[in-house]
Coordinates of N, CA, C and O in Angstrom, one line a residue:
M6 N 8.4 10.3 15.8 CA 9.2 9.2 16.1 C 9.8 8.6 14.9 O 11.0 8.3 14.8
A7 N 8.9 8.4 13.9 CA 9.4 7.7 12.7 C 10.5 8.6 12.0 O 11.5 8.1 11.5
D8 N 10.3 9.9 12.0 CA 11.3 10.8 11.4 C 12.6 10.7 12.1 O 13.7 10.7 11.5
K9 N 12.6 10.6 13.5 CA 13.8 10.5 14.3 C 14.6 9.2 13.9 O 15.8 9.2 13.7
L10 N 13.8 8.1 13.8 CA 14.5 6.9 13.4 C 15.0 6.9 12.0 O 16.1 6.4 11.7
A11 N 14.3 7.5 11.1 CA 14.7 7.6 9.7 C 16.0 8.4 9.7 O 17.0 8.0 8.9
K12 N 16.1 9.5 10.4 CA 17.4 10.3 10.5 C 18.5 9.5 11.1 O 19.7 9.7 10.7
N13 N 18.2 8.6 12.0 CA 19.3 7.8 12.6 C 19.6 6.5 11.8 O 20.2 5.6 12.4
G14 N 19.2 6.4 10.6 CA 19.6 5.3 9.7 C 18.6 4.1 9.7 O 19.0 3.1 9.1
A15 N 17.5 4.2 10.3 CA 16.5 3.1 10.2 C 16.1 3.0 8.8 O 15.9 4.0 8.1
T16 N 15.9 1.8 8.3 CA 15.5 1.6 6.9 C 14.0 1.3 6.8 O 13.4 0.8 7.7
L17 N 13.4 1.7 5.6 CA 12.0 1.5 5.4 C 11.8 0.3 4.5 O 12.6 0.0 3.6
H18 N 10.8 -0.5 4.7 CA 10.5 -1.6 3.9 C 9.1 -1.8 3.7 O 8.2 -1.4 4.5
N19 N 8.8 -2.4 2.5 CA 7.4 -2.7 2.1 C 7.4 -4.2 2.1 O 8.1 -4.9 1.3
I20 N 6.7 -4.9 3.0 CA 6.6 -6.3 3.1 C 5.3 -6.8 2.5 O 4.3 -6.3 2.9
E21 N 5.5 -7.7 1.6 CA 4.3 -8.3 0.9 C 4.1 -9.7 1.3 O 5.0 -10.5 1.6
I22 N 2.8 -10.1 1.4 CA 2.4 -11.4 1.8 C 1.8 -12.1 0.6 O 1.0 -11.6 -0.1
S23 N 2.2 -13.3 0.4 CA 1.6 -14.1 -0.7 C 1.3 -15.5 -0.2 O 2.0 -16.0 0.7
S24 N 0.4 -16.1 -0.9 CA 0.0 -17.5 -0.6 C 1.0 -18.4 -1.3 O 1.2 -18.3 -2.5
R25 N 1.4 -19.5 -0.6 CA 2.4 -20.4 -1.2 C 1.6 -21.5 -2.0 O 2.2 -22.1 -2.9
A26 N 0.4 -21.8 -1.7 CA -0.3 -22.9 -2.3 C -1.7 -22.6 -2.6 O -2.3 -21.7 -2.0
D27 N -2.2 -23.2 -3.7 CA -3.6 -23.1 -4.0 C -4.5 -23.7 -2.9 O -4.3 -24.9 -2.7
S28 N -5.4 -23.0 -2.3 CA -6.1 -23.5 -1.2 C -7.4 -24.1 -1.5 O -8.2 -24.5 -0.6
L29 N -7.8 -24.2 -2.7 CA -9.1 -24.7 -3.1 C -9.0 -26.0 -3.9 O -8.1 -26.1 -4.8
K30 N -9.9 -27.0 -3.7 CA -10.0 -28.1 -4.5 C -11.3 -28.0 -5.3 O -12.3 -27.6 -4.8
K31 N -11.2 -28.4 -6.6 CA -12.4 -28.4 -7.4 C -12.8 -29.8 -7.7 O -12.0 -30.5 -8.2
T32 N -14.0 -30.1 -7.5 CA -14.5 -31.5 -7.8 C -15.6 -31.3 -8.8 O -16.6 -30.6 -8.6
L33 N -15.5 -32.0 -10.0 CA -16.5 -31.9 -11.0 C -17.8 -32.6 -10.5 O -17.7 -33.8 -10.1
E34 N -18.9 -31.9 -10.5 CA -20.1 -32.5 -9.9 C -21.0 -32.9 -11.1 O -21.7 -34.0 -11.0
S35 N -21.1 -32.1 -12.1 CA -21.9 -32.4 -13.3 C -21.3 -31.6 -14.4 O -20.3 -30.9 -14.3
Q36 N -21.9 -31.7 -15.6 CA -21.4 -31.0 -16.8 C -21.3 -29.5 -16.6 O -20.3 -28.9 -17.1
N37 N -22.3 -28.9 -16.0 CA -22.4 -27.5 -16.0 C -22.0 -26.8 -14.7 O -21.9 -25.6 -14.5
S38 N -21.7 -27.6 -13.6 CA -21.4 -27.0 -12.3 C -20.4 -27.8 -11.6 O -20.2 -29.0 -11.9
Y39 N -19.8 -27.2 -10.6 CA -18.8 -28.0 -9.8 C -19.0 -27.5 -8.4 O -19.4 -26.4 -8.1
E40 N -18.5 -28.3 -7.5 CA -18.5 -28.0 -6.0 C -17.1 -27.5 -5.7 O -16.1 -28.1 -6.1
V41 N -17.0 -26.5 -4.9 CA -15.7 -26.0 -4.4 C -15.6 -26.3 -2.9 O -16.4 -25.9 -2.2
Q42 N -14.6 -27.1 -2.6 CA -14.4 -27.4 -1.2 C -13.1 -26.7 -0.7 O -12.1 -26.8 -1.2
T43 N -13.3 -25.8 0.3 CA -12.2 -25.1 0.9 C -11.5 -26.0 1.8 O -12.0 -26.5 2.8
T44 N -10.2 -26.2 1.5 CA -9.4 -27.0 2.4 C -8.5 -26.2 3.4 O -8.1 -26.7 4.4
D45 N -8.3 -24.9 3.1 CA -7.6 -24.0 3.9 C -7.9 -22.6 3.4 O -8.0 -22.4 2.2
G46 N -8.0 -21.7 4.3 CA -8.2 -20.3 3.9 C -9.7 -20.0 3.8 O -10.5 -20.7 4.5
V47 N -10.1 -19.0 3.1 CA -11.5 -18.6 3.0 C -11.9 -18.6 1.5 O -11.0 -18.4 0.6
A48 N -13.2 -18.7 1.3 CA -13.7 -18.7 -0.1 C -13.5 -17.3 -0.8 O -13.8 -16.3 -0.2
M49 N -12.9 -17.3 -2.0 CA -12.8 -16.1 -2.7 C -14.1 -15.6 -3.2 O -15.0 -16.4 -3.6
G50 N -14.4 -14.3 -3.1 CA -15.6 -13.7 -3.5 C -16.7 -13.6 -2.5 O -17.7 -12.9 -2.7
S51 N -16.5 -14.2 -1.4 CA -17.5 -14.1 -0.3 C -17.3 -12.7 0.4 O -16.2 -12.3 0.6
P52 N -18.4 -12.1 0.7 CA -18.3 -10.7 1.3 C -17.6 -10.8 2.7 O -17.1 -9.8 3.2
L53 N -17.7 -12.0 3.3 CA -17.0 -12.1 4.6 C -15.5 -12.4 4.6 O -14.8 -12.2 5.6
S54 N -15.1 -12.8 3.4 CA -13.6 -13.2 3.3 C -12.7 -12.1 3.8 O -11.8 -12.4 4.6
P55 N -12.8 -10.9 3.3 CA -11.8 -9.9 3.8 C -11.9 -9.6 5.3 O -10.8 -9.4 5.9
V56 N -13.0 -9.7 5.9 CA -13.2 -9.5 7.3 C -12.5 -10.7 8.0 O -11.7 -10.4 9.0
I57 N -12.7 -11.9 7.6 CA -12.1 -13.1 8.2 C -10.6 -13.0 8.1 O -9.9 -13.3 9.0
V58 N -10.1 -12.7 6.9 CA -8.7 -12.6 6.7 C -8.1 -11.5 7.6 O -7.0 -11.7 8.1
N59 N -8.7 -10.4 7.7 CA -8.2 -9.3 8.6 C -8.1 -9.8 10.0 O -7.1 -9.5 10.7
F60 N -9.1 -10.5 10.5 CA -9.1 -11.0 11.9 C -7.9 -12.0 12.0 O -7.2 -11.9 13.0
F61 N -7.7 -12.9 11.1 CA -6.6 -13.8 11.1 C -5.3 -13.1 11.1 O -4.4 -13.4 11.9
M62 N -5.1 -12.1 10.2 CA -3.8 -11.4 10.0 C -3.5 -10.6 11.3 O -2.4 -10.5 11.7
E63 N -4.5 -10.0 11.9 CA -4.3 -9.2 13.1 C -3.7 -10.1 14.2 O -2.8 -9.7 14.9
D64 N -4.4 -11.2 14.4 CA -3.9 -12.2 15.4 C -2.5 -12.7 15.1 O -1.7 -12.8 15.9
F65 N -2.3 -13.1 13.8 CA -1.1 -13.6 13.3 C 0.1 -12.6 13.6 O 1.1 -12.9 14.1
E66 N -0.2 -11.3 13.2 CA 0.9 -10.3 13.3 C 1.2 -10.0 14.8 O 2.3 -9.9 15.2
K67 N 0.1 -9.9 15.6 CA 0.4 -9.7 17.0 C 1.3 -10.8 17.6 O 2.3 -10.5 18.3
K68 N 0.9 -12.0 17.4 CA 1.7 -13.1 17.9 C 3.1 -13.2 17.3 O 4.1 -13.4 18.0
A69 N 3.2 -12.9 16.0 CA 4.5 -13.0 15.3 C 5.5 -11.9 15.9 O 6.6 -12.2 16.1
I70 N 4.9 -10.7 16.0 CA 5.8 -9.6 16.5 C 6.2 -9.8 18.0 O 7.3 -9.6 18.4
E71 N 5.2 -10.3 18.8 CA 5.5 -10.6 20.2 C 6.6 -11.6 20.3 O 7.5 -11.5 21.2
Q72 N 6.6 -12.7 19.5 CA 7.6 -13.7 19.5 C 8.9 -13.4 18.9 O 9.9 -14.1 19.1
A73 N 9.0 -12.3 18.1 CA 10.2 -12.0 17.4 C 11.3 -11.5 18.4 O 11.0 -10.7 19.3
T74 N 12.5 -11.8 18.1 CA 13.7 -11.4 18.9 C 13.9 -9.9 18.7 O 14.1 -9.1 19.6
H75 N 13.9 -9.5 17.4 CA 14.1 -8.1 17.0 C 12.8 -7.6 16.4 O 12.2 -8.3 15.5
K76 N 12.3 -6.4 16.8 CA 11.0 -6.0 16.3 C 11.1 -4.7 15.5 O 12.0 -3.9 15.7
P77 N 10.1 -4.5 14.6 CA 10.1 -3.3 13.8 C 9.6 -2.1 14.7 O 8.9 -2.4 15.7
V78 N 9.9 -0.9 14.4 CA 9.5 0.3 15.1 C 8.0 0.6 14.8 O 7.2 0.9 15.6
C79 N 7.7 0.4 13.5 CA 6.2 0.6 13.1 C 5.9 -0.5 12.1 O 6.7 -1.0 11.4
W80 N 4.6 -0.8 12.1 CA 4.1 -1.9 11.2 C 2.7 -1.5 10.8 O 1.8 -1.5 11.7
F81 N 2.5 -1.1 9.6 CA 1.2 -0.7 9.1 C 0.9 -1.6 7.9 O 1.6 -1.7 6.9
R82 N -0.3 -2.4 8.0 CA -0.6 -3.3 7.0 C -2.0 -2.9 6.4 O -2.9 -2.5 7.1
Y83 N -2.1 -3.1 5.1 CA -3.4 -3.0 4.4 C -3.5 -4.2 3.5 O -2.7 -4.2 2.5
V84 N -4.3 -5.1 3.7 CA -4.5 -6.4 2.9 C -3.2 -7.1 2.9 O -2.8 -7.7 3.9
D85 N -2.4 -7.1 1.8 CA -1.2 -7.8 1.7 C 0.1 -6.9 1.6 O 1.1 -7.4 1.2
D86 N -0.1 -5.7 1.9 CA 0.9 -4.7 1.8 C 1.2 -4.1 3.2 O 0.3 -3.6 3.8
T87 N 2.5 -4.2 3.6 CA 2.8 -3.8 5.0 C 4.0 -2.8 4.9 O 5.0 -3.0 4.3
F88 N 3.8 -1.7 5.6 CA 4.9 -0.7 5.7 C 5.6 -0.8 7.0 O 4.9 -0.9 8.1
V89 N 6.9 -1.0 7.0 CA 7.7 -1.3 8.2 C 8.9 -0.3 8.3 O 9.5 -0.1 7.3
I90 N 9.1 0.2 9.5 CA 10.4 0.9 9.7 C 11.2 -0.1 10.6 O 10.8 -0.5 11.7
W91 N 12.4 -0.5 10.1 CA 13.3 -1.4 10.7 C 14.5 -0.8 11.2 O 15.4 -0.3 10.5
P92 N 14.7 -0.7 12.6 CA 15.9 0.0 13.1 C 17.1 -0.9 13.3 O 18.2 -0.4 13.7
H93 N 17.0 -2.2 12.9 CA 18.2 -3.1 13.1 C 18.9 -3.3 11.7 O 18.4 -2.9 10.7
D94 N 19.9 -4.1 11.7 CA 20.6 -4.4 10.5 C 19.9 -5.4 9.6 O 18.9 -6.0 9.9
Q95 N 20.4 -5.5 8.4 CA 19.8 -6.3 7.3 C 19.8 -7.8 7.7 O 18.8 -8.5 7.4
E96 N 20.8 -8.3 8.4 CA 20.8 -9.7 8.8 C 19.6 -10.0 9.8 O 19.0 -11.0 9.6
K97 N 19.4 -9.1 10.7 CA 18.3 -9.3 11.6 C 16.9 -9.2 10.9 O 15.9 -9.8 11.3
L98 N 16.9 -8.4 9.8 CA 15.6 -8.3 9.0 C 15.4 -9.6 8.3 O 14.2 -10.1 8.3
T99 N 16.4 -10.2 7.8 CA 16.3 -11.5 7.1 C 15.8 -12.5 8.1 O 14.9 -13.3 7.8
E100 N 16.3 -12.5 9.3 CA 15.9 -13.4 10.4 C 14.4 -13.2 10.7 O 13.6 -14.1 10.9
F101 N 14.0 -11.9 10.8 CA 12.6 -11.6 11.1 C 11.7 -12.1 10.0 O 10.6 -12.7 10.3
L102 N 12.1 -11.9 8.7 CA 11.2 -12.4 7.6 C 11.1 -13.9 7.6 O 10.0 -14.5 7.4
N103 N 12.2 -14.6 7.9 CA 12.2 -16.0 8.0 C 11.3 -16.5 9.2 O 10.6 -17.5 9.1
H104 N 11.4 -15.7 10.3 CA 10.5 -16.0 11.4 C 9.0 -15.9 11.0 O 8.2 -16.8 11.3
L105 N 8.7 -14.8 10.3 CA 7.3 -14.6 9.9 C 6.8 -15.7 8.9 O 5.8 -16.3 9.1
S106 N 7.7 -16.0 7.9 CA 7.3 -17.0 7.0 C 7.2 -18.4 7.6 O 6.5 -19.3 7.1
G107 N 8.0 -18.7 8.7 CA 8.0 -20.0 9.3 C 6.8 -20.2 10.2 O 6.6 -21.4 10.7
L108 N 6.0 -19.2 10.5 CA 4.9 -19.4 11.5 C 3.7 -20.0 10.8 O 2.8 -20.5 11.6
H109 N 3.6 -19.9 9.5 CA 2.4 -20.5 8.8 C 2.9 -21.0 7.5 O 3.5 -20.3 6.7
N110 N 2.6 -22.3 7.2 CA 3.1 -22.9 6.0 C 2.5 -22.4 4.7 O 2.9 -22.7 3.6
K111 N 1.4 -21.6 4.8 CA 0.8 -21.1 3.6 C 1.1 -19.6 3.3 O 0.7 -19.1 2.3
L112 N 1.8 -19.0 4.2 CA 2.2 -17.6 4.0 C 3.7 -17.4 3.8 O 4.5 -18.0 4.4
Q113 N 4.0 -16.5 2.9 CA 5.4 -16.2 2.6 C 5.6 -14.7 2.6 O 4.8 -14.0 2.0
F114 N 6.5 -14.2 3.3 CA 6.7 -12.7 3.4 C 8.0 -12.4 2.6 O 9.0 -13.0 2.7
T115 N 7.8 -11.4 1.7 CA 9.0 -10.8 0.9 C 9.1 -9.4 1.2 O 8.2 -8.8 1.8
R116 N 10.1 -8.7 0.8 CA 10.3 -7.3 1.1 C 10.8 -6.5 -0.1 O 11.4 -7.1 -1.1
E117 N 10.5 -5.2 -0.1 CA 11.1 -4.3 -1.0 C 11.8 -3.2 -0.2 O 11.2 -2.6 0.7
K118 N 13.0 -3.0 -0.4 CA 13.8 -2.1 0.4 C 13.8 -0.7 -0.2 O 13.7 -0.5 -1.4
E119 N 13.8 0.3 0.7 CA 13.9 1.7 0.3 C 15.1 2.0 -0.5 O 16.2 1.6 -0.1
E120 N 14.9 2.6 -1.7 CA 16.0 3.1 -2.5 C 15.8 4.5 -2.8 O 15.6 5.0 -3.9
G121 N 15.8 5.3 -1.7 CA 15.5 6.8 -1.9 C 14.0 7.0 -1.7 O 13.6 8.1 -1.3
H122 N 13.2 6.1 -2.1 CA 11.7 6.2 -1.9 C 11.1 4.8 -1.8 O 11.8 3.8 -2.2
L123 N 9.9 4.7 -1.3 CA 9.3 3.4 -1.2 C 7.8 3.6 -1.4 O 7.1 4.3 -0.7
P124 N 7.2 2.9 -2.4 CA 5.8 3.0 -2.7 C 5.0 2.2 -1.6 O 5.4 1.1 -1.2
F125 N 3.9 2.7 -1.1 CA 3.0 2.0 -0.2 C 1.6 2.5 -0.5 O 1.3 3.7 -0.4
L126 N 0.8 1.6 -0.9 CA -0.6 1.8 -1.3 C -0.6 2.9 -2.3 O 0.0 2.8 -3.4
D127 N -1.2 4.1 -2.1 CA -1.3 5.1 -3.1 C -0.4 6.2 -2.9 O -0.5 7.3 -3.5
I128 N 0.6 6.0 -2.0 CA 1.6 7.1 -1.7 C 3.0 6.6 -2.0 O 3.3 5.4 -2.1
D129 N 3.9 7.6 -2.1 CA 5.3 7.3 -2.3 C 6.0 8.0 -1.2 O 5.9 9.2 -1.0
I130 N 6.6 7.2 -0.3 CA 7.3 7.7 0.8 C 8.8 7.9 0.4 O 9.4 7.0 -0.1
Y131 N 9.3 9.1 0.7 CA 10.7 9.4 0.3 C 11.5 10.0 1.4 O 10.9 10.5 2.4
R132 N 12.8 9.9 1.3 CA 13.7 10.5 2.3 C 14.1 11.9 1.8 O 14.6 12.1 0.7
K133 N 13.9 12.9 2.7 CA 14.2 14.3 2.4 C 15.7 14.4 2.6 O 16.4 13.6 3.1
M134 N 16.2 15.6 2.2 CA 17.7 15.9 2.2 C 18.2 15.9 3.7 O 19.3 15.5 4.0
D135 N 17.3 16.2 4.7 CA 17.7 16.3 6.1 C 17.6 14.9 6.7 O 17.8 14.7 7.9
G136 N 17.1 13.9 6.0 CA 17.0 12.5 6.5 C 15.6 12.2 7.0 O 15.3 11.0 7.3
S137 N 14.7 13.2 7.1 CA 13.4 12.9 7.6 C 12.6 12.3 6.4 O 13.0 12.3 5.3
L138 N 11.3 11.9 6.7 CA 10.5 11.3 5.7 C 9.5 12.3 5.1 O 8.9 13.1 5.9
G139 N 9.2 12.2 3.8 CA 8.2 12.9 3.2 C 7.3 12.0 2.4 O 7.6 10.8 2.3
H140 N 6.2 12.5 2.0 CA 5.3 11.6 1.2 C 4.5 12.4 0.2 O 4.2 13.6 0.4
K141 N 4.2 11.7 -0.9 CA 3.4 12.3 -2.0 C 2.7 11.2 -2.7 O 3.0 10.0 -2.5
G142 N 1.7 11.5 -3.5 CA 1.0 10.5 -4.2 C 1.8 9.8 -5.3 O 2.7 10.5 -5.8
K143 N 1.5 8.6 -5.6 CA 2.2 7.9 -6.7 C 1.8 8.6 -8.0 O 0.7 9.1 -8.1
P144 N 2.7 8.7 -8.9 CA 2.3 9.3 -10.2 C 1.2 8.5 -10.9 O 1.4 7.3 -11.2
I145 N 0.1 9.1 -11.1 CA -1.0 8.4 -11.8 C -1.5 9.2 -13.0 O -2.5 8.7 -13.7
H146 N -0.9 10.3 -13.3 CA -1.5 11.2 -14.3 C -1.3 10.7 -15.7 O -0.2 10.3 -16.1
T147 N -2.4 10.7 -16.5 CA -2.3 10.6 -17.9 C -2.3 11.9 -18.6 O -2.1 12.1 -19.7
N148 N -2.5 13.0 -17.7 CA -2.7 14.3 -18.1 C -3.8 14.6 -19.1 O -3.9 15.5 -19.8
L149 N -4.8 13.6 -19.1 CA -6.0 13.8 -19.9 C -7.2 13.9 -19.0 O -7.5 13.0 -18.2
Y150 N -7.8 15.1 -19.1 CA -9.0 15.3 -18.3 C -10.1 15.8 -19.2 O -9.9 16.2 -20.4
L151 N -11.4 15.7 -18.8 CA -12.5 16.1 -19.6 C -12.4 17.6 -19.9 O -12.2 18.4 -19.0
H152 N -12.4 17.9 -21.2 CA -12.2 19.2 -21.6 C -13.3 20.1 -21.2 O -14.5 19.7 -21.3
Q153 N -13.1 21.3 -20.9 CA -14.1 22.3 -20.4 C -15.1 22.6 -21.5 O -16.3 22.8 -21.2
N154 N -14.8 22.5 -22.7 CA -15.7 22.9 -23.8 C -16.7 21.8 -24.2 O -17.6 22.0 -25.0
L155 N -16.5 20.6 -23.7 CA -17.4 19.5 -24.0 C -18.7 19.6 -23.3 O -18.8 20.2 -22.2
H156 N -19.7 19.0 -23.9 CA -21.1 19.2 -23.3 C -21.3 18.1 -22.3 O -21.8 17.0 -22.6
H157 N -21.0 18.5 -21.0 CA -21.2 17.6 -19.9 C -21.8 18.4 -18.8 O -21.7 19.7 -18.7
H158 N -22.5 17.8 -17.9 CA -23.1 18.4 -16.7 C -22.0 19.2 -16.0 O -20.9 18.7 -15.8
P159 N -22.4 20.4 -15.5 CA -21.4 21.2 -14.7 C -20.8 20.5 -13.5 O -19.6 20.7 -13.1
A160 N -21.6 19.6 -12.9 CA -21.1 18.9 -11.7 C -20.0 17.9 -12.1 O -19.0 17.7 -11.3
K161 N -20.1 17.3 -13.3 CA -19.0 16.5 -13.8 C -17.7 17.3 -14.0 O -16.6 16.8 -13.6
K162 N -17.9 18.4 -14.6 CA -16.7 19.3 -14.9 C -16.1 19.7 -13.5 O -14.9 19.8 -13.4
Q163 N -16.9 20.0 -12.5 CA -16.4 20.4 -11.2 C -15.6 19.3 -10.6 O -14.6 19.5 -10.0
S164 N -16.1 18.1 -10.8 CA -15.4 16.9 -10.2 C -14.1 16.7 -10.8 O -13.1 16.1 -10.2
V165 N -14.0 17.0 -12.1 CA -12.7 16.9 -12.8 C -11.6 17.7 -12.1 O -10.5 17.3 -12.0
L166 N -12.0 18.9 -11.6 CA -11.1 19.7 -10.9 C -10.9 19.3 -9.4 O -9.8 19.2 -8.9
A167 N -12.0 19.0 -8.8 CA -12.0 18.7 -7.3 C -11.3 17.4 -7.0 O -10.6 17.4 -6.0
S168 N -11.5 16.4 -7.7 CA -11.0 15.1 -7.3 C -9.5 15.0 -7.3 O -8.9 14.6 -6.2
P169 N -8.7 15.5 -8.3 CA -7.3 15.4 -8.2 C -6.7 16.4 -7.1 O -5.7 16.2 -6.5
I170 N -7.4 17.5 -6.9 CA -7.0 18.5 -5.9 C -7.2 17.9 -4.5 O -6.3 17.9 -3.6
H171 N -8.3 17.2 -4.3 CA -8.6 16.5 -3.0 C -7.5 15.5 -2.8 O -7.0 15.3 -1.7
R172 N -7.2 14.7 -3.8 CA -6.2 13.6 -3.7 C -4.9 14.2 -3.3 O -4.2 13.7 -2.4
A173 N -4.5 15.3 -3.9 CA -3.2 15.9 -3.6 C -3.2 16.4 -2.2 O -2.2 16.2 -1.5
K174 N -4.2 17.0 -1.7 CA -4.3 17.6 -0.4 C -4.2 16.4 0.7 O -3.7 16.6 1.8
A175 N -4.8 15.3 0.3 CA -4.9 14.2 1.2 C -3.5 13.4 1.3 O -3.2 12.9 2.3
L176 N -2.8 13.3 0.2 CA -1.7 12.4 0.1 C -0.3 13.1 0.1 O 0.7 12.4 0.3
Y177 N -0.2 14.4 -0.2 CA 1.1 15.0 -0.3 C 1.4 15.8 0.9 O 0.6 16.4 1.6
D178 N 2.7 15.7 1.3 CA 3.2 16.5 2.4 C 3.3 18.0 1.9 O 3.2 18.3 0.7
Q179 N 3.6 18.9 2.8 CA 3.6 20.3 2.5 C 4.6 20.7 1.4 O 4.4 21.5 0.6
D180 N 5.8 20.0 1.5 CA 6.8 20.3 0.5 C 6.4 19.9 -0.9 O 6.8 20.6 -1.9
S181 N 5.7 18.8 -1.1 CA 5.4 18.3 -2.4 C 4.0 18.8 -2.9 O 3.8 18.8 -4.1
L182 N 3.2 19.3 -2.0 CA 1.8 19.8 -2.3 C 1.9 21.0 -3.3 O 1.2 21.0 -4.3
T183 N 2.7 21.9 -3.0 CA 2.8 23.1 -3.9 C 3.1 22.7 -5.3 O 2.5 23.2 -6.3
Q184 N 4.1 21.9 -5.5 CA 4.5 21.5 -6.8 C 3.4 20.7 -7.5 O 3.2 20.9 -8.7
E185 N 2.7 19.8 -6.8 CA 1.6 19.1 -7.4 C 0.5 20.0 -7.8 O -0.1 19.8 -8.9
L186 N 0.1 21.0 -7.0 CA -1.0 21.9 -7.3 C -0.6 22.8 -8.5 O -1.5 23.0 -9.4
E187 N 0.6 23.2 -8.6 CA 1.1 23.9 -9.8 C 1.0 23.0 -11.1 O 0.5 23.5 -12.1
F188 N 1.4 21.8 -10.9 CA 1.3 20.8 -12.1 C -0.2 20.7 -12.5 O -0.5 20.7 -13.7
L189 N -1.1 20.5 -11.5 CA -2.5 20.3 -11.8 C -3.1 21.6 -12.5 O -3.9 21.5 -13.4
T190 N -2.7 22.8 -12.0 CA -3.1 24.0 -12.6 C -2.8 24.1 -14.1 O -3.6 24.5 -14.9
T191 N -1.5 23.7 -14.4 CA -1.1 23.7 -15.8 C -1.9 22.7 -16.6 O -2.4 23.1 -17.7
I192 N -2.2 21.5 -16.1 CA -3.0 20.5 -16.8 C -4.4 21.0 -17.0 O -5.0 20.8 -18.1
F193 N -5.0 21.6 -16.0 CA -6.4 22.1 -16.1 C -6.5 23.2 -17.1 O -7.4 23.3 -17.9
K194 N -5.5 24.1 -17.2 CA -5.4 25.2 -18.2 C -5.4 24.6 -19.6 O -6.1 25.0 -20.5
D195 N -4.6 23.5 -19.8 CA -4.5 22.8 -21.1 C -5.8 22.2 -21.5 O -6.1 22.0 -22.6
S196 N -6.7 21.9 -20.5 CA -8.0 21.3 -20.7 C -9.1 22.3 -20.8 O -10.2 22.0 -20.8
G197 N -8.7 23.6 -20.9 CA -9.6 24.7 -21.1 C -10.3 25.3 -19.9 O -11.1 26.2 -20.0
Y198 N -9.8 24.9 -18.7 CA -10.4 25.5 -17.5 C -9.6 26.7 -17.1 O -8.4 26.8 -17.3
S199 N -10.3 27.8 -16.6 CA -9.6 29.0 -16.1 C -9.2 28.8 -14.7 O -9.9 28.2 -13.9
P200 N -8.1 29.5 -14.3 CA -7.6 29.3 -12.9 C -8.5 29.9 -11.9 O -9.4 30.7 -12.1

């Protein structure tokens, strides 16, 4: 369905969420310590904070999308990064972002528009020549890997090969995978590994 919409001119967007205000007050209690009073939001560093934030955001998103006049075709969020396919015009998208930002005074939604490709988490989503969508991993290569001749445990050397190959197979579509595996083979040969 996403490919059909992409071919019909739907645009891709990466919507980011940021906090507008500092939500913590610090009160000096003594010379060496202070008390932190949370006035809004959740305490940073608490192991429960991500869970609580996800519960809040899931409820917020559900209500926000239900109340919106124009809705996205798909909405995928991880923490503060959201991938959206928007089938309506840019004016309606601006209205939608204003609607989202207006629902909570501490949240602001911004966007990044597709310009041939769109980064989202660890992948790069791009538009193929036929208008459909493809995906590949974001470029992360330093092209420096543990050389095969160095004295390290064989399991470490095996992971040097296995980890980038696993990443490529998990993140790249069929069109991009062959090119990435050829690139990795070249890099591994340069690091002394045999094919």
